[in-house]
């Protein structure tokens, strides 16, 4: 692109990171639910199974040459799962009442279609995330570790390590997924998702003459957490590092 200033042409650049090509996402959802009350409505139960399909999902893409990121309607994503909640309310008398509840939910996230593309890369360069048809959105994608090389004899006895070359004791072993004795891009696999597959919650409370004391608890599981600052020895300009890099790093055999 060229710009004219005082009748003089100057070379410049123009970003393609625009929203001109975006359209609205659309969502189709089916729910199968049950709501019930028991014991003079002191106990309530709510259950729901859902399937939610998002079409023309907006996904961030990365240009292969410039590294510039932009948004496009490039995906169809399904979220499905089961939700269950219990609540108990009761009055003790003398203006005192209390309540307790618990809930849980499951989630299965799956990329259903990428409109002609087998996968789309995302995330950070050194910690690749990839959206693959049949897998969760932006799943962690890389080499699966299988321990640590303890000594030079162990390295020399491993044909895969010999083919890699340059390995020293303390280096990770990576699984040769296709058994070709070479660790390369073909050995990368889905390592998990940042999306939790199970969440839960609980609450307790007591009320007395307009005053209430309550507590809430929540948790999740089934997801992978990326601690990026452990991926590099020097992470900040002042030399601070994660304590695990100093304390729990490999110190020698065993």
Short mmCIF file of the C-alpha atoms (twelve columns), coordinates in Angstrom:
data_MODEL
# 
_entry.id   MODEL 
# 
loop_
_atom_site.group_PDB 
_atom_site.id 
_atom_site.type_symbol 
_atom_site.label_atom_id 
_atom_site.label_alt_id 
_atom_site.label_comp_id 
_atom_site.label_asym_id 
_atom_site.label_seq_id 
_atom_site.Cartn_x 
_atom_site.Cartn_y 
_atom_site.Cartn_z 
_atom_site.pdbx_PDB_model_num 
ATOM 1   C CA . UNK A 1   0.000   0.000   0.000  1 
ATOM 2   C CA . UNK A 2   1.248   3.537   -0.744 1 
ATOM 3   C CA . UNK A 3   0.305   6.756   1.047  1 
ATOM 4   C CA . UNK A 4   0.414   10.240  -0.504 1 
ATOM 5   C CA . UNK A 5   1.653   13.100  1.662  1 
ATOM 6   C CA . UNK A 6   2.340   16.502  0.083  1 
ATOM 7   C CA . UNK A 7   2.287   14.820  -3.342 1 
ATOM 8   C CA . UNK A 8   5.034   12.398  -2.249 1 
ATOM 9   C CA . UNK A 9   4.326   8.624   -2.205 1 
ATOM 10  C CA . UNK A 10  5.424   6.644   0.851  1 
ATOM 11  C CA . UNK A 11  5.337   2.868   1.247  1 
ATOM 12  C CA . UNK A 12  3.257   1.521   4.098  1 
ATOM 13  C CA . UNK A 13  1.322   -1.478  5.366  1 
ATOM 14  C CA . UNK A 14  -2.325  -2.152  6.006  1 
ATOM 15  C CA . UNK A 15  -3.665  -4.568  8.602  1 
ATOM 16  C CA . UNK A 16  -6.114  -7.215  7.481  1 
ATOM 17  C CA . UNK A 17  -7.349  -7.660  11.048 1 
ATOM 18  C CA . UNK A 18  -10.875 -6.384  10.426 1 
ATOM 19  C CA . UNK A 19  -14.354 -7.549  11.256 1 
ATOM 20  C CA . UNK A 20  -15.682 -7.023  7.725  1 
ATOM 21  C CA . UNK A 21  -16.014 -10.769 7.092  1 
ATOM 22  C CA . UNK A 22  -17.705 -11.730 10.362 1 
ATOM 23  C CA . UNK A 23  -21.324 -12.838 10.552 1 
ATOM 24  C CA . UNK A 24  -23.529 -13.777 13.470 1 
ATOM 25  C CA . UNK A 25  -23.050 -17.151 15.107 1 
ATOM 26  C CA . UNK A 26  -26.152 -19.317 15.372 1 
ATOM 27  C CA . UNK A 27  -26.981 -21.776 18.143 1 
ATOM 28  C CA . UNK A 28  -29.342 -24.749 18.166 1 
ATOM 29  C CA . UNK A 29  -30.072 -26.234 21.583 1 
ATOM 30  C CA . UNK A 30  -32.095 -29.178 22.845 1 
ATOM 31  C CA . UNK A 31  -32.876 -29.672 26.533 1 
ATOM 32  C CA . UNK A 32  -34.486 -32.581 28.332 1 
ATOM 33  C CA . UNK A 33  -35.279 -31.570 31.894 1 
ATOM 34  C CA . UNK A 34  -37.099 -32.516 35.044 1 
ATOM 35  C CA . UNK A 35  -38.101 -30.306 37.957 1 
ATOM 36  C CA . UNK A 36  -39.654 -31.794 41.076 1 
ATOM 37  C CA . UNK A 37  -40.598 -30.739 44.608 1 
ATOM 38  C CA . UNK A 38  -40.816 -33.100 47.586 1 
ATOM 39  C CA . UNK A 39  -41.557 -33.065 51.330 1 
ATOM 40  C CA . UNK A 40  -43.929 -30.088 51.252 1 
ATOM 41  C CA . UNK A 41  -41.650 -28.302 48.775 1 
ATOM 42  C CA . UNK A 42  -38.746 -28.224 51.185 1 
ATOM 43  C CA . UNK A 43  -36.682 -30.334 48.786 1 
ATOM 44  C CA . UNK A 44  -36.350 -29.362 45.119 1 
ATOM 45  C CA . UNK A 45  -34.583 -31.314 42.402 1 
ATOM 46  C CA . UNK A 46  -33.664 -29.993 38.954 1 
ATOM 47  C CA . UNK A 47  -32.105 -32.191 36.277 1 
ATOM 48  C CA . UNK A 48  -31.278 -31.269 32.702 1 
ATOM 49  C CA . UNK A 49  -29.513 -32.870 29.746 1 
ATOM 50  C CA . UNK A 50  -28.481 -30.440 27.021 1 
ATOM 51  C CA . UNK A 51  -26.986 -30.478 23.530 1 
ATOM 52  C CA . UNK A 52  -25.901 -27.097 22.203 1 
ATOM 53  C CA . UNK A 53  -24.570 -26.737 18.646 1 
ATOM 54  C CA . UNK A 54  -22.920 -23.466 17.657 1 
ATOM 55  C CA . UNK A 55  -22.572 -22.906 13.916 1 
ATOM 56  C CA . UNK A 56  -20.429 -20.280 12.184 1 
ATOM 57  C CA . UNK A 57  -18.459 -20.072 15.438 1 
ATOM 58  C CA . UNK A 58  -15.975 -17.212 15.518 1 
ATOM 59  C CA . UNK A 59  -12.461 -18.665 15.813 1 
ATOM 60  C CA . UNK A 60  -9.177  -16.752 15.953 1 
ATOM 61  C CA . UNK A 61  -6.880  -17.693 13.080 1 
ATOM 62  C CA . UNK A 62  -3.178  -16.970 12.576 1 
ATOM 63  C CA . UNK A 63  -1.766  -15.873 9.222  1 
ATOM 64  C CA . UNK A 64  1.031   -18.344 8.276  1 
ATOM 65  C CA . UNK A 65  3.612   -15.785 7.122  1 
ATOM 66  C CA . UNK A 66  3.024   -12.646 9.191  1 
ATOM 67  C CA . UNK A 67  1.771   -14.288 12.398 1 
ATOM 68  C CA . UNK A 68  -1.073  -11.771 12.514 1 
ATOM 69  C CA . UNK A 69  -4.257  -13.036 14.145 1 
ATOM 70  C CA . UNK A 70  -7.777  -12.390 12.943 1 
ATOM 71  C CA . UNK A 71  -11.302 -13.657 13.564 1 
ATOM 72  C CA . UNK A 72  -13.405 -15.654 11.124 1 
ATOM 73  C CA . UNK A 73  -16.586 -17.740 11.206 1 
ATOM 74  C CA . UNK A 74  -14.816 -21.062 10.786 1 
ATOM 75  C CA . UNK A 75  -16.311 -23.645 13.101 1 
ATOM 76  C CA . UNK A 76  -19.170 -25.748 14.337 1 
ATOM 77  C CA . UNK A 77  -18.862 -26.664 18.006 1 
ATOM 78  C CA . UNK A 78  -21.002 -28.906 20.201 1 
ATOM 79  C CA . UNK A 79  -21.316 -28.618 23.964 1 
ATOM 80  C CA . UNK A 80  -23.292 -31.343 25.709 1 
ATOM 81  C CA . UNK A 81  -23.701 -32.541 29.246 1 
ATOM 82  C CA . UNK A 82  -25.849 -33.175 32.282 1 
ATOM 83  C CA . UNK A 83  -26.772 -30.760 35.066 1 
ATOM 84  C CA . UNK A 84  -28.215 -31.695 38.451 1 
ATOM 85  C CA . UNK A 85  -29.134 -29.514 41.426 1 
ATOM 86  C CA . UNK A 86  -30.609 -30.218 44.886 1 
ATOM 87  C CA . UNK A 87  -31.919 -27.522 47.246 1 
ATOM 88  C CA . UNK A 88  -33.328 -27.846 50.772 1 
ATOM 89  C CA . UNK A 89  -35.172 -25.070 52.600 1 
ATOM 90  C CA . UNK A 90  -36.672 -25.411 56.076 1 
ATOM 91  C CA . UNK A 91  -37.858 -23.328 59.023 1 
ATOM 92  C CA . UNK A 92  -36.765 -24.237 62.535 1 
ATOM 93  C CA . UNK A 93  -38.988 -21.764 64.394 1 
ATOM 94  C CA . UNK A 94  -38.358 -18.607 66.414 1 
ATOM 95  C CA . UNK A 95  -37.524 -16.785 63.179 1 
ATOM 96  C CA . UNK A 96  -34.717 -19.171 62.248 1 
ATOM 97  C CA . UNK A 97  -34.576 -20.786 58.832 1 
ATOM 98  C CA . UNK A 98  -31.827 -22.460 56.886 1 
ATOM 99  C CA . UNK A 99  -31.031 -23.742 53.416 1 
ATOM 100 C CA . UNK A 100 -28.521 -26.098 51.810 1 
ATOM 101 C CA . UNK A 101 -27.856 -27.008 48.219 1 
ATOM 102 C CA . UNK A 102 -25.562 -28.889 45.913 1 
ATOM 103 C CA . UNK A 103 -25.135 -28.924 42.147 1 
ATOM 104 C CA . UNK A 104 -22.981 -30.561 39.518 1 
ATOM 105 C CA . UNK A 105 -22.551 -30.382 35.756 1 
ATOM 106 C CA . UNK A 106 -20.668 -32.298 33.100 1 
ATOM 107 C CA . UNK A 107 -19.365 -30.877 29.827 1 
ATOM 108 C CA . UNK A 108 -18.237 -32.507 26.622 1 
ATOM 109 C CA . UNK A 109 -16.835 -29.971 24.169 1 
ATOM 110 C CA . UNK A 110 -16.242 -31.147 20.612 1 
ATOM 111 C CA . UNK A 111 -15.284 -29.451 17.359 1 
ATOM 112 C CA . UNK A 112 -17.753 -30.841 14.835 1 
ATOM 113 C CA . UNK A 113 -16.694 -29.056 11.663 1 
ATOM 114 C CA . UNK A 114 -14.041 -26.556 10.561 1 
ATOM 115 C CA . UNK A 115 -15.554 -25.972 7.134  1 
ATOM 116 C CA . UNK A 116 -13.073 -27.914 5.049  1 
ATOM 117 C CA . UNK A 117 -10.023 -27.646 7.330  1 
ATOM 118 C CA . UNK A 118 -8.802  -30.657 9.356  1 
ATOM 119 C CA . UNK A 119 -7.503  -28.411 12.138 1 
ATOM 120 C CA . UNK A 120 -6.776  -24.811 13.113 1 
ATOM 121 C CA . UNK A 121 -3.802  -23.825 15.260 1 
ATOM 122 C CA . UNK A 122 -4.153  -21.411 18.132 1 
ATOM 123 C CA . UNK A 123 -2.589  -20.404 21.422 1 
ATOM 124 C CA . UNK A 124 1.099   -19.606 21.837 1 
ATOM 125 C CA . UNK A 125 3.932   -20.705 19.613 1 
ATOM 126 C CA . UNK A 126 5.901   -22.587 22.266 1 
ATOM 127 C CA . UNK A 127 2.762   -24.181 23.755 1 
ATOM 128 C CA . UNK A 128 0.666   -25.153 20.770 1 
ATOM 129 C CA . UNK A 129 -3.098  -25.409 21.005 1 
ATOM 130 C CA . UNK A 130 -5.012  -26.939 18.135 1 
ATOM 131 C CA . UNK A 131 -8.690  -27.214 17.226 1 
ATOM 132 C CA . UNK A 132 -9.167  -30.609 15.569 1 
ATOM 133 C CA . UNK A 133 -12.421 -32.088 14.297 1 
ATOM 134 C CA . UNK A 134 -13.569 -34.611 16.887 1 
ATOM 135 C CA . UNK A 135 -11.505 -33.033 19.703 1 
ATOM 136 C CA . UNK A 136 -12.134 -30.182 22.194 1 
ATOM 137 C CA . UNK A 137 -11.716 -26.604 21.029 1 
ATOM 138 C CA . UNK A 138 -8.125  -25.357 21.329 1 
ATOM 139 C CA . UNK A 139 -6.858  -28.537 22.978 1 
ATOM 140 C CA . UNK A 140 -3.223  -28.638 24.071 1 
ATOM 141 C CA . UNK A 141 -1.264  -30.360 21.318 1 
ATOM 142 C CA . UNK A 142 2.308   -31.580 21.670 1 
ATOM 143 C CA . UNK A 143 4.689   -34.376 22.581 1 
ATOM 144 C CA . UNK A 144 3.738   -36.741 25.399 1 
ATOM 145 C CA . UNK A 145 6.509   -37.210 27.957 1 
ATOM 146 C CA . UNK A 146 7.487   -40.619 29.303 1 
ATOM 147 C CA . UNK A 147 10.009  -39.888 32.035 1 
ATOM 148 C CA . UNK A 148 13.526  -38.448 32.096 1 
ATOM 149 C CA . UNK A 149 16.760  -39.890 30.743 1 
ATOM 150 C CA . UNK A 150 18.804  -40.740 33.838 1 
ATOM 151 C CA . UNK A 151 22.270  -41.386 32.359 1 
ATOM 152 C CA . UNK A 152 24.214  -41.655 29.116 1 
ATOM 153 C CA . UNK A 153 23.863  -45.455 29.039 1 
ATOM 154 C CA . UNK A 154 20.075  -45.114 28.956 1 
ATOM 155 C CA . UNK A 155 20.309  -42.635 26.101 1 
ATOM 156 C CA . UNK A 156 22.679  -44.866 24.123 1 
ATOM 157 C CA . UNK A 157 20.350  -47.862 24.541 1 
ATOM 158 C CA . UNK A 158 17.335  -46.002 23.148 1 
ATOM 159 C CA . UNK A 159 17.258  -45.939 19.301 1 
ATOM 160 C CA . UNK A 160 14.848  -43.007 19.366 1 
ATOM 161 C CA . UNK A 161 17.211  -40.980 21.556 1 
ATOM 162 C CA . UNK A 162 20.179  -41.850 19.324 1 
ATOM 163 C CA . UNK A 163 18.241  -40.699 16.256 1 
ATOM 164 C CA . UNK A 164 17.378  -37.396 17.952 1 
ATOM 165 C CA . UNK A 165 20.983  -36.709 18.876 1 
ATOM 166 C CA . UNK A 166 22.297  -34.142 21.326 1 
ATOM 167 C CA . UNK A 167 20.417  -35.518 24.324 1 
ATOM 168 C CA . UNK A 168 21.955  -35.454 27.793 1 
ATOM 169 C CA . UNK A 169 20.860  -36.914 31.150 1 
ATOM 170 C CA . UNK A 170 17.955  -34.894 32.513 1 
ATOM 171 C CA . UNK A 171 16.259  -34.449 29.125 1 
ATOM 172 C CA . UNK A 172 12.683  -35.594 28.694 1 
ATOM 173 C CA . UNK A 173 11.778  -38.847 27.014 1 
ATOM 174 C CA . UNK A 174 9.076   -38.321 24.426 1 
ATOM 175 C CA . UNK A 175 6.735   -41.104 23.324 1 
ATOM 176 C CA . UNK A 176 7.279   -42.356 19.789 1 
ATOM 177 C CA . UNK A 177 3.583   -42.500 18.927 1 
ATOM 178 C CA . UNK A 178 3.995   -44.071 15.466 1 
ATOM 179 C CA . UNK A 179 6.976   -46.317 16.396 1 
ATOM 180 C CA . UNK A 180 9.211   -45.043 13.579 1 
ATOM 181 C CA . UNK A 181 12.145  -44.416 15.998 1 
ATOM 182 C CA . UNK A 182 12.024  -40.680 15.222 1 
ATOM 183 C CA . UNK A 183 10.507  -37.911 17.317 1 
ATOM 184 C CA . UNK A 184 8.986   -35.375 14.944 1 
ATOM 185 C CA . UNK A 185 5.757   -33.487 14.327 1 
ATOM 186 C CA . UNK A 186 3.964   -36.769 13.558 1 
ATOM 187 C CA . UNK A 187 4.330   -37.781 17.216 1 
ATOM 188 C CA . UNK A 188 2.366   -34.858 18.609 1 
ATOM 189 C CA . UNK A 189 -0.979  -35.748 20.168 1 
ATOM 190 C CA . UNK A 190 -3.833  -34.067 22.004 1 
ATOM 191 C CA . UNK A 191 -2.690  -33.652 25.620 1 
ATOM 192 C CA . UNK A 192 -5.962  -32.408 27.101 1 
ATOM 193 C CA . UNK A 193 -8.245  -29.404 27.225 1 
ATOM 194 C CA . UNK A 194 -8.377  -26.282 29.350 1 
ATOM 195 C CA . UNK A 195 -12.165 -26.769 29.559 1 
ATOM 196 C CA . UNK A 196 -13.301 -28.634 32.723 1 
ATOM 197 C CA . UNK A 197 -15.339 -31.770 32.100 1 
ATOM 198 C CA . UNK A 198 -16.888 -31.669 35.589 1 
ATOM 199 C CA . UNK A 199 -17.903 -28.757 37.826 1 
ATOM 200 C CA . UNK A 200 -19.626 -28.784 41.185 1 
ATOM 201 C CA . UNK A 201 -20.897 -26.417 43.817 1 
ATOM 202 C CA . UNK A 202 -22.477 -26.341 47.264 1 
ATOM 203 C CA . UNK A 203 -24.024 -23.739 49.527 1 
ATOM 204 C CA . UNK A 204 -25.130 -23.455 53.141 1 
ATOM 205 C CA . UNK A 205 -26.995 -20.670 54.849 1 
ATOM 206 C CA . UNK A 206 -28.898 -19.719 57.977 1 
ATOM 207 C CA . UNK A 207 -31.231 -16.750 58.468 1 
ATOM 208 C CA . UNK A 208 -32.474 -15.041 61.604 1 
ATOM 209 C CA . UNK A 209 -34.662 -11.922 61.698 1 
ATOM 210 C CA . UNK A 210 -33.313 -10.436 58.482 1 
ATOM 211 C CA . UNK A 211 -29.700 -11.452 59.062 1 
ATOM 212 C CA . UNK A 212 -28.126 -14.192 56.956 1 
ATOM 213 C CA . UNK A 213 -24.873 -16.111 57.209 1 
ATOM 214 C CA . UNK A 214 -23.977 -18.189 54.148 1 
ATOM 215 C CA . UNK A 215 -21.074 -20.066 52.597 1 
ATOM 216 C CA . UNK A 216 -20.498 -21.140 49.008 1 
ATOM 217 C CA . UNK A 217 -18.123 -23.765 47.645 1 
ATOM 218 C CA . UNK A 218 -17.200 -24.602 44.070 1 
ATOM 219 C CA . UNK A 219 -14.731 -26.719 42.168 1 
ATOM 220 C CA . UNK A 220 -13.867 -28.213 38.823 1 
ATOM 221 C CA . UNK A 221 -11.879 -31.109 37.381 1 
ATOM 222 C CA . UNK A 222 -11.033 -32.857 34.146 1 
ATOM 223 C CA . UNK A 223 -9.148  -29.910 32.675 1 
ATOM 224 C CA . UNK A 224 -5.456  -29.320 32.062 1 
ATOM 225 C CA . UNK A 225 -3.744  -26.184 33.356 1 
ATOM 226 C CA . UNK A 226 -0.853  -24.609 31.483 1 
ATOM 227 C CA . UNK A 227 1.684   -22.999 33.828 1 
ATOM 228 C CA . UNK A 228 3.522   -21.043 31.149 1 
ATOM 229 C CA . UNK A 229 6.141   -19.545 33.458 1 
ATOM 230 C CA . UNK A 230 7.550   -23.032 34.081 1 
ATOM 231 C CA . UNK A 231 8.260   -23.463 30.382 1 
ATOM 232 C CA . UNK A 232 11.222  -21.108 30.307 1 
ATOM 233 C CA . UNK A 233 14.152  -20.878 32.730 1 
ATOM 234 C CA . UNK A 234 14.283  -17.087 32.555 1 
ATOM 235 C CA . UNK A 235 10.768  -15.705 32.377 1 
ATOM 236 C CA . UNK A 236 11.132  -12.120 33.551 1 
ATOM 237 C CA . UNK A 237 13.812  -9.518  32.890 1 
ATOM 238 C CA . UNK A 238 14.804  -9.461  36.586 1 
ATOM 239 C CA . UNK A 239 15.696  -13.165 36.552 1 
ATOM 240 C CA . UNK A 240 12.845  -14.392 38.772 1 
ATOM 241 C CA . UNK A 241 11.916  -18.026 38.148 1 
ATOM 242 C CA . UNK A 242 9.328   -20.455 39.447 1 
ATOM 243 C CA . UNK A 243 10.459  -22.078 42.716 1 
ATOM 244 C CA . UNK A 244 9.917   -25.525 41.211 1 
ATOM 245 C CA . UNK A 245 12.587  -24.809 38.616 1 
ATOM 246 C CA . UNK A 246 15.105  -24.445 41.419 1 
ATOM 247 C CA . UNK A 247 13.823  -26.965 43.963 1 
ATOM 248 C CA . UNK A 248 12.098  -29.747 42.043 1 
ATOM 249 C CA . UNK A 249 14.154  -29.822 38.871 1 
ATOM 250 C CA . UNK A 250 16.147  -32.895 37.893 1 
ATOM 251 C CA . UNK A 251 19.300  -33.071 40.061 1 
ATOM 252 C CA . UNK A 252 20.702  -36.418 39.031 1 
ATOM 253 C CA . UNK A 253 19.897  -40.117 38.738 1 
ATOM 254 C CA . UNK A 254 16.807  -41.232 40.588 1 
# 
